[in-house]
mmCIF file of C-alpha atoms in Angstrom:
data_model
loop_
_atom_site.group_PDB
_atom_site.id
_atom_site.type_symbol
_atom_site.label_atom_id
_atom_site.label_comp_id
_atom_site.label_asym_id
_atom_site.label_seq_id
_atom_site.Cartn_x
_atom_site.Cartn_y
_atom_site.Cartn_z
ATOM 1 C CA LYS A 1 37.749 80.656 155.574
ATOM 2 C CA LEU A 2 39.205 82.288 158.451
ATOM 3 C CA TRP A 3 38.580 85.817 156.871
ATOM 4 C CA ALA A 4 35.089 84.860 156.003
ATOM 5 C CA GLY A 5 34.147 83.418 159.246
ATOM 6 C CA LEU A 6 35.555 86.550 161.193
ATOM 7 C CA LEU A 7 33.991 88.604 158.841
ATOM 8 C CA GLY A 8 30.384 87.122 159.215
ATOM 9 C CA TYR A 9 30.850 86.379 163.006
ATOM 10 C CA GLY A 10 31.876 90.330 163.700
ATOM 11 C CA LEU A 11 28.833 91.500 161.652
ATOM 12 C CA ILE A 12 26.461 89.401 163.216
ATOM 13 C CA TRP A 13 28.037 90.556 167.121
ATOM 14 C CA THR A 14 27.899 94.004 165.746
ATOM 15 C CA LYS A 15 24.293 93.789 165.017
ATOM 16 C CA TRP A 16 23.450 92.052 168.143
ATOM 17 C CA LEU A 17 25.348 94.359 170.454
ATOM 18 C CA CYS A 18 23.720 97.538 168.758
ATOM 19 C CA ARG A 19 20.648 96.563 168.054
ATOM 20 C CA GLY A 20 19.728 93.483 170.550
ATOM 21 C CA LEU A 21 19.796 90.116 170.244
ATOM 22 C CA ASP A 22 17.178 88.990 167.753
ATOM 23 C CA TRP A 23 17.647 85.094 167.892
ATOM 24 C CA THR A 24 16.251 84.851 164.018
ATOM 25 C CA PHE A 25 17.002 81.728 162.122
ATOM 26 C CA GLU A 26 18.756 83.487 159.604
ATOM 27 C CA SER A 27 21.015 85.352 162.018
ATOM 28 C CA LYS A 28 21.830 82.282 164.268
ATOM 29 C CA ALA A 29 22.714 80.633 160.830
ATOM 30 C CA VAL A 30 25.530 83.069 159.730
ATOM 31 C CA GLN A 31 26.923 83.568 163.169
ATOM 32 C CA CYS A 32 27.142 79.563 163.660
ATOM 33 C CA PHE A 33 28.449 78.888 160.323
ATOM 34 C CA SER A 34 31.000 81.732 160.849
ATOM 35 C CA LEU A 35 32.101 80.371 163.987
ATOM 36 C CA ASP A 36 32.193 76.710 162.506
ATOM 37 C CA LEU A 37 34.541 78.102 159.837
ATOM 38 C CA ILE A 38 36.810 79.906 162.332
ATOM 39 C CA ASN A 39 36.988 76.727 164.347
ATOM 40 C CA LEU A 40 37.840 74.535 161.662
ATOM 41 C CA HIS A 41 40.548 76.894 160.849
ATOM 42 C CA LEU A 42 42.103 76.776 164.232
ATOM 43 C CA LEU A 43 42.245 73.206 164.380
ATOM 44 C CA GLN A 44 44.044 72.662 161.039
ATOM 45 C CA TYR A 45 46.510 75.638 161.375
ATOM 46 C CA THR A 46 47.232 75.747 165.265
ATOM 47 C CA SER A 47 48.723 73.509 167.811
ATOM 48 C CA ARG A 48 46.392 74.415 170.728
ATOM 49 C CA GLY A 49 43.192 74.503 168.668
ATOM 50 C CA ILE A 50 40.718 72.800 170.931
ATOM 51 C CA LEU A 51 41.640 75.568 173.787
ATOM 52 C CA MET A 52 41.308 78.236 171.595
ATOM 53 C CA ILE A 53 37.951 77.271 170.562
ATOM 54 C CA PHE A 54 36.831 77.030 174.309
ATOM 55 C CA GLY A 55 38.370 80.564 174.822
ATOM 56 C CA ILE A 56 36.314 82.021 172.071
ATOM 57 C CA LEU A 57 33.265 80.336 173.295
ATOM 58 C CA LEU A 58 33.981 81.753 176.908
ATOM 59 C CA LEU A 59 34.386 85.301 175.438
ATOM 60 C CA GLN A 60 31.005 84.714 173.358
ATOM 61 C CA SER A 61 28.942 83.500 176.863
ATOM 62 C CA ALA A 62 30.239 86.607 178.202
ATOM 63 C CA ALA A 63 29.086 88.764 175.715
ATOM 64 C CA SER A 64 25.697 86.987 175.566
ATOM 65 C CA ILE A 65 25.287 87.786 179.287
ATOM 66 C CA TYR A 66 25.996 91.326 178.539
ATOM 67 C CA ALA A 67 23.546 91.642 175.797
ATOM 68 C CA VAL A 68 20.902 90.290 177.416
ATOM 69 C CA TYR A 69 21.114 91.169 181.023
ATOM 70 C CA SER A 70 18.490 93.284 182.526
ATOM 71 C CA PRO A 71 17.363 93.877 186.078
ATOM 72 C CA HIS A 72 14.677 91.040 187.145
ATOM 73 C CA ASP A 73 12.042 91.494 189.873
ATOM 74 C CA LEU A 74 10.862 87.972 190.824
ATOM 75 C CA LEU A 75 8.680 89.616 193.620
ATOM 76 C CA LYS A 76 6.833 91.502 190.988
ATOM 77 C CA GLN A 77 6.794 88.934 188.468
ATOM 78 C CA GLY A 78 5.419 86.627 191.463
ATOM 79 C CA SER A 79 6.682 83.104 190.613
ATOM 80 C CA PHE A 80 9.273 81.539 188.439
ATOM 81 C CA THR A 81 9.444 78.236 186.432
ATOM 82 C CA SER A 82 12.314 75.510 187.281
ATOM 83 C CA TYR A 83 13.344 73.508 184.315
ATOM 84 C CA SER A 84 16.712 71.847 186.043
ATOM 85 C CA THR A 85 17.834 70.183 189.250
ATOM 86 C CA TYR A 86 19.684 73.056 190.026
ATOM 87 C CA THR A 87 16.650 75.301 190.455
ATOM 88 C CA ARG A 88 14.747 72.216 191.987
ATOM 89 C CA LEU A 89 14.743 74.285 195.227
ATOM 90 C CA GLY A 90 12.941 71.722 197.391
ATOM 91 C CA GLY A 91 15.342 68.983 195.990
ATOM 92 C CA SER A 92 18.399 67.793 197.577
ATOM 93 C CA LEU A 93 21.466 70.014 197.413
ATOM 94 C CA VAL A 94 23.486 66.726 197.627
ATOM 95 C CA GLN A 95 21.808 65.073 194.743
ATOM 96 C CA ALA A 96 22.404 68.596 192.737
ATOM 97 C CA CYS A 97 26.458 68.250 193.558
ATOM 98 C CA TRP A 98 26.315 64.420 192.474
ATOM 99 C CA ILE A 99 24.593 65.313 188.900
ATOM 100 C CA PHE A 100 26.755 68.230 188.383
ATOM 101 C CA LEU A 101 29.776 65.638 189.314
ATOM 102 C CA GLY A 102 28.601 63.155 186.745
ATOM 103 C CA GLN A 103 28.285 65.749 183.983
ATOM 104 C CA LEU A 104 31.610 67.253 184.488
ATOM 105 C CA VAL A 105 32.942 63.525 184.163
ATOM 106 C CA PHE A 106 31.065 63.127 180.914
ATOM 107 C CA ALA A 107 32.345 66.537 179.793
ATOM 108 C CA TRP A 108 35.766 65.453 180.490
ATOM 109 C CA PHE A 109 35.499 62.241 178.213
ATOM 110 C CA TYR A 110 34.051 64.325 175.447
ATOM 111 C CA VAL A 111 36.718 67.316 175.399
ATOM 112 C CA TYR A 112 39.592 64.451 175.772
ATOM 113 C CA SER A 113 37.947 62.504 172.572
ATOM 114 C CA LEU A 114 37.771 65.792 170.635
ATOM 115 C CA TYR A 115 41.434 66.618 171.697
ATOM 116 C CA SER A 116 42.685 62.679 170.785
ATOM 117 C CA SER A 117 40.789 63.090 167.433
ATOM 118 C CA TYR A 118 42.524 66.528 166.818
ATOM 119 C CA SER A 119 45.862 64.633 165.811
ATOM 120 C CA ASP A 120 44.067 62.918 162.929
ATOM 121 C CA ILE A 121 42.518 65.998 161.384
ATOM 122 C CA GLY A 122 44.335 65.031 157.897
ATOM 123 C CA ASN A 123 41.638 61.982 157.461
ATOM 124 C CA ALA A 124 38.458 64.193 158.669
ATOM 125 C CA GLU A 125 35.470 63.707 156.464
ATOM 126 C CA TYR A 126 34.554 67.265 156.064
ATOM 127 C CA LEU A 127 30.684 66.069 154.494
ATOM 128 C CA PHE A 128 29.922 64.986 157.984
ATOM 129 C CA TRP A 129 31.476 68.390 159.516
ATOM 130 C CA PHE A 130 28.912 70.360 157.166
ATOM 131 C CA ALA A 131 26.377 67.523 158.043
ATOM 132 C CA GLY A 132 27.038 68.939 161.634
ATOM 133 C CA PHE A 133 26.107 72.231 160.804
ATOM 134 C CA VAL A 134 22.902 71.565 158.674
ATOM 135 C CA SER A 135 21.281 68.595 160.572
ATOM 136 C CA VAL A 136 22.481 69.267 163.908
ATOM 137 C CA GLN A 137 23.166 72.752 165.046
ATOM 138 C CA MET A 138 20.573 74.393 162.563
ATOM 139 C CA THR A 139 17.924 71.577 162.901
ATOM 140 C CA MET A 140 18.226 70.196 166.347
ATOM 141 C CA PHE A 141 20.426 72.851 168.721
ATOM 142 C CA PHE A 142 19.799 76.580 167.705
ATOM 143 C CA ALA A 143 17.010 78.983 166.751
ATOM 144 C CA ARG A 144 14.124 77.022 168.125
ATOM 145 C CA GLY A 145 12.015 76.819 171.175
ATOM 146 C CA ASP A 146 12.638 73.374 172.233
ATOM 147 C CA SER A 147 16.342 73.115 171.882
ATOM 148 C CA GLN A 148 17.585 69.441 172.219
ATOM 149 C CA LEU A 149 20.429 71.388 174.416
ATOM 150 C CA GLY A 150 17.914 72.050 176.963
ATOM 151 C CA ARG A 151 17.181 75.619 178.288
ATOM 152 C CA THR A 152 19.955 78.220 178.566
ATOM 153 C CA TRP A 153 20.802 79.144 182.181
ATOM 154 C CA ASN A 154 18.676 82.592 183.262
ATOM 155 C CA VAL A 155 21.365 84.796 184.588
ATOM 156 C CA ASN A 156 19.111 87.308 185.039
ATOM 157 C CA GLN A 157 16.913 85.270 187.771
ATOM 158 C CA ALA A 158 20.084 83.738 189.410
ATOM 159 C CA ILE A 159 21.347 87.046 190.117
ATOM 160 C CA TYR A 160 18.222 88.364 191.295
ATOM 161 C CA VAL A 161 17.577 85.510 193.867
ATOM 162 C CA PHE A 162 21.434 85.723 194.893
ATOM 163 C CA CYS A 163 21.036 89.568 195.786
ATOM 164 C CA ASN A 164 17.711 89.388 197.230
ATOM 165 C CA ALA A 165 17.896 85.678 199.274
ATOM 166 C CA TYR A 166 17.431 87.420 202.450
ATOM 167 C CA ARG A 167 14.027 88.567 201.554
ATOM 168 C CA LEU A 168 12.150 86.216 199.511
ATOM 169 C CA SER A 169 10.511 82.699 200.728
ATOM 170 C CA PHE A 170 9.301 80.208 197.772
ATOM 171 C CA LEU A 171 6.001 78.105 197.815
ATOM 172 C CA ILE A 172 5.528 75.075 195.240
ATOM 173 C CA ASP A 173 2.505 76.145 193.425
ATOM 174 C CA GLY A 174 -0.751 74.533 194.699
ATOM 175 C CA ASP A 175 1.008 74.094 198.551
ATOM 176 C CA ASN A 176 -0.285 75.672 201.457
ATOM 177 C CA GLU A 177 1.193 78.946 202.697
ATOM 178 C CA GLU A 178 2.287 77.310 205.813
ATOM 179 C CA ASN A 179 4.879 75.361 203.396
ATOM 180 C CA SER A 180 6.704 78.117 202.250
ATOM 181 C CA PHE A 181 10.354 77.843 202.652
ATOM 182 C CA ILE A 182 13.531 79.811 202.254
ATOM 183 C CA VAL A 183 16.764 79.314 200.154
ATOM 184 C CA GLY A 184 20.217 80.234 201.625
ATOM 185 C CA LYS A 185 22.600 82.674 199.698
ATOM 186 C CA TRP A 186 25.388 80.258 199.390
ATOM 187 C CA ALA A 187 23.310 77.063 198.571
ATOM 188 C CA TRP A 188 21.801 79.675 195.664
ATOM 189 C CA LEU A 189 25.337 80.276 194.736
ATOM 190 C CA LEU A 190 26.418 76.766 194.687
ATOM 191 C CA ARG A 191 23.164 75.635 192.418
ATOM 192 C CA SER A 192 23.844 78.841 190.154
ATOM 193 C CA THR A 193 27.312 77.960 189.673
ATOM 194 C CA PHE A 194 26.614 74.654 188.486
ATOM 195 C CA GLY A 195 23.528 75.705 186.256
ATOM 196 C CA PHE A 196 26.063 78.266 184.724
ATOM 197 C CA VAL A 197 28.726 76.046 183.852
ATOM 198 C CA VAL A 198 26.416 73.062 182.601
ATOM 199 C CA ASN A 199 23.704 75.075 180.913
ATOM 200 C CA LEU A 200 25.599 77.903 179.499
ATOM 201 C CA VAL A 201 29.560 77.135 179.230
ATOM 202 C CA LEU A 202 29.118 73.641 178.331
ATOM 203 C CA ARG A 203 26.192 74.011 176.578
ATOM 204 C CA ASP A 204 27.685 76.344 174.202
ATOM 205 C CA PHE A 205 30.787 74.059 174.005
ATOM 206 C CA VAL A 206 29.102 70.939 173.001
ATOM 207 C CA GLY A 207 26.644 72.682 170.549
ATOM 208 C CA TYR A 208 29.471 74.655 168.557
ATOM 209 C CA SER A 209 32.103 71.381 168.757
ATOM 210 C CA VAL A 210 29.620 68.995 167.489
ATOM 211 C CA PRO A 211 30.949 69.434 163.711
ATOM 212 C CA ILE A 212 34.325 68.642 164.992
ATOM 213 C CA LEU A 213 33.406 65.616 166.620
ATOM 214 C CA LEU A 214 31.377 64.115 163.614
ATOM 215 C CA MET A 215 34.088 65.030 161.140
ATOM 216 C CA ASN A 216 36.119 62.305 162.754
ATOM 217 C CA PHE A 217 33.798 59.652 161.995
ATOM 218 C CA HIS A 218 34.231 57.339 158.578
ATOM 219 C CA ASN A 219 30.821 55.445 159.011
ATOM 220 C CA PRO A 220 27.494 57.357 158.216
ATOM 221 C CA ILE A 221 25.564 55.396 161.140
ATOM 222 C CA ASP A 222 28.302 56.740 163.413
ATOM 223 C CA CYS A 223 27.705 60.082 162.571
ATOM 224 C CA VAL A 224 23.902 59.875 163.164
ATOM 225 C CA ILE A 225 24.286 58.078 166.455
ATOM 226 C CA TYR A 226 26.601 60.547 168.105
ATOM 227 C CA SER A 227 24.888 63.590 166.553
ATOM 228 C CA VAL A 228 21.830 62.509 168.460
ATOM 229 C CA ALA A 229 23.421 61.283 171.720
ATOM 230 C CA VAL A 230 25.994 64.106 172.231
ATOM 231 C CA ASN A 231 23.194 66.306 173.825
ATOM 232 C CA PHE A 232 22.765 63.885 176.609
ATOM 233 C CA ILE A 233 25.988 65.767 178.675
ATOM 234 C CA VAL A 234 24.141 68.897 179.308
ATOM 235 C CA THR A 235 20.415 67.647 179.494
ATOM 236 C CA LEU A 236 21.325 64.965 182.612
ATOM 237 C CA ASP A 237 20.228 67.975 185.169
ATOM 238 C CA ASP A 238 16.848 68.587 182.927
ATOM 239 C CA THR A 239 13.392 67.882 185.237
ATOM 240 C CA PRO A 240 9.902 68.103 184.768
ATOM 241 C CA THR A 241 8.873 72.067 184.706
ATOM 242 C CA GLN A 242 8.078 72.926 188.475
ATOM 243 C CA LEU A 243 6.238 76.330 189.144
ATOM 244 C CA TYR A 244 7.545 78.382 192.395
ATOM 245 C CA LYS A 245 5.520 80.952 193.914
ATOM 246 C CA VAL A 246 7.997 83.992 195.067
ATOM 247 C CA ARG A 247 7.062 85.867 198.175
ATOM 248 C CA GLU A 248 8.375 88.661 200.312
ATOM 249 C CA ARG A 249 9.641 86.908 203.456
ATOM 250 C CA GLN A 250 7.992 88.242 206.567
ATOM 251 C CA HIS A 251 10.074 87.140 209.176
ATOM 252 C CA SER A 252 13.586 86.724 208.172
ATOM 253 C CA GLY A 253 14.817 84.330 211.268
ATOM 254 C CA TYR A 254 12.286 81.615 210.097
ATOM 255 C CA SER A 255 11.678 79.250 207.115
ATOM 256 C CA ASP A 256 7.977 79.555 207.430
ATOM 257 C CA TYR A 257 5.764 82.336 207.873
ATOM 258 C CA ARG A 258 4.539 80.827 211.214
ATOM 259 C CA LEU A 259 5.956 78.929 213.781
ATOM 260 C CA ARG A 260 4.525 75.287 214.415
ATOM 261 C CA VAL A 261 4.876 74.630 218.191
ATOM 262 C CA GLU A 262 4.168 71.225 219.703
ATOM 263 C CA THR A 263 1.833 71.255 222.771
ATOM 264 C CA LYS A 264 0.336 68.761 225.049
ATOM 265 C CA GLU A 265 -3.093 69.588 223.290
ATOM 266 C CA GLY A 266 -1.560 68.914 219.619
ATOM 267 C CA ILE A 267 0.350 70.949 217.116
ATOM 268 C CA ILE A 268 -0.559 74.388 216.976
ATOM 269 C CA ASP A 269 0.342 77.679 214.771
ATOM 270 C CA GLU A 270 1.647 80.789 216.844
ATOM 271 C CA GLU A 271 2.985 84.098 215.382
ATOM 272 C CA PRO A 272 6.828 84.317 215.539
ATOM 273 C CA PRO A 273 7.937 86.809 218.236
#
């Protein structure tokens, strides 16, 4: 199974790197099942299988970023849509940190449970392992527009905002122009780090390790319950969609286009000096 897995995985990634990622159901199914075979072999015949699997998925994330990266001009596009607390620019940064901490705690529990069950590999239920591929990975998670794992982190967008934060302002769609605001470069970097870790790294780890989780159960109903519940870890940060308009910042020293000045006559707007 190791050589079959390596062959299928290598062929698919060669195709993707040479011709571009197509994400068709057939290609994703071959790539996913090949990686599942490799992961199963590592668990059965190595002493640090979980760590090696995590390393493979990190390399895969890096390859995916390389394959899909292209310059992304948000100013030309004029807007972007937020699907996560980490890109909810008008939301609390403290809350984003809190949610990220909560997701890390659950992720640690998940990894610990996988590592603990690793010693009982001899009693694994391989029918449940196969069900993880057929009924969870290729039915709920991959090769569909509304994955139960949520959306993948938009690396192109994150890099563009970080590099151009000094010249961008944002406006919630439907708001008045005077409510435009800016986002600090380092605050965006923190949000992007959270999003990258959860919605790319942990998302892949949960998605590709679920057959390993399920094969440690012996009751079919447990297999069903946990296959549905496990995606909860990486979707805690999901929020209703919010459209933000992106504008060129006219006055870099101010968070709004105009200054709001309080006088005896009331609040008036003045042009910044």
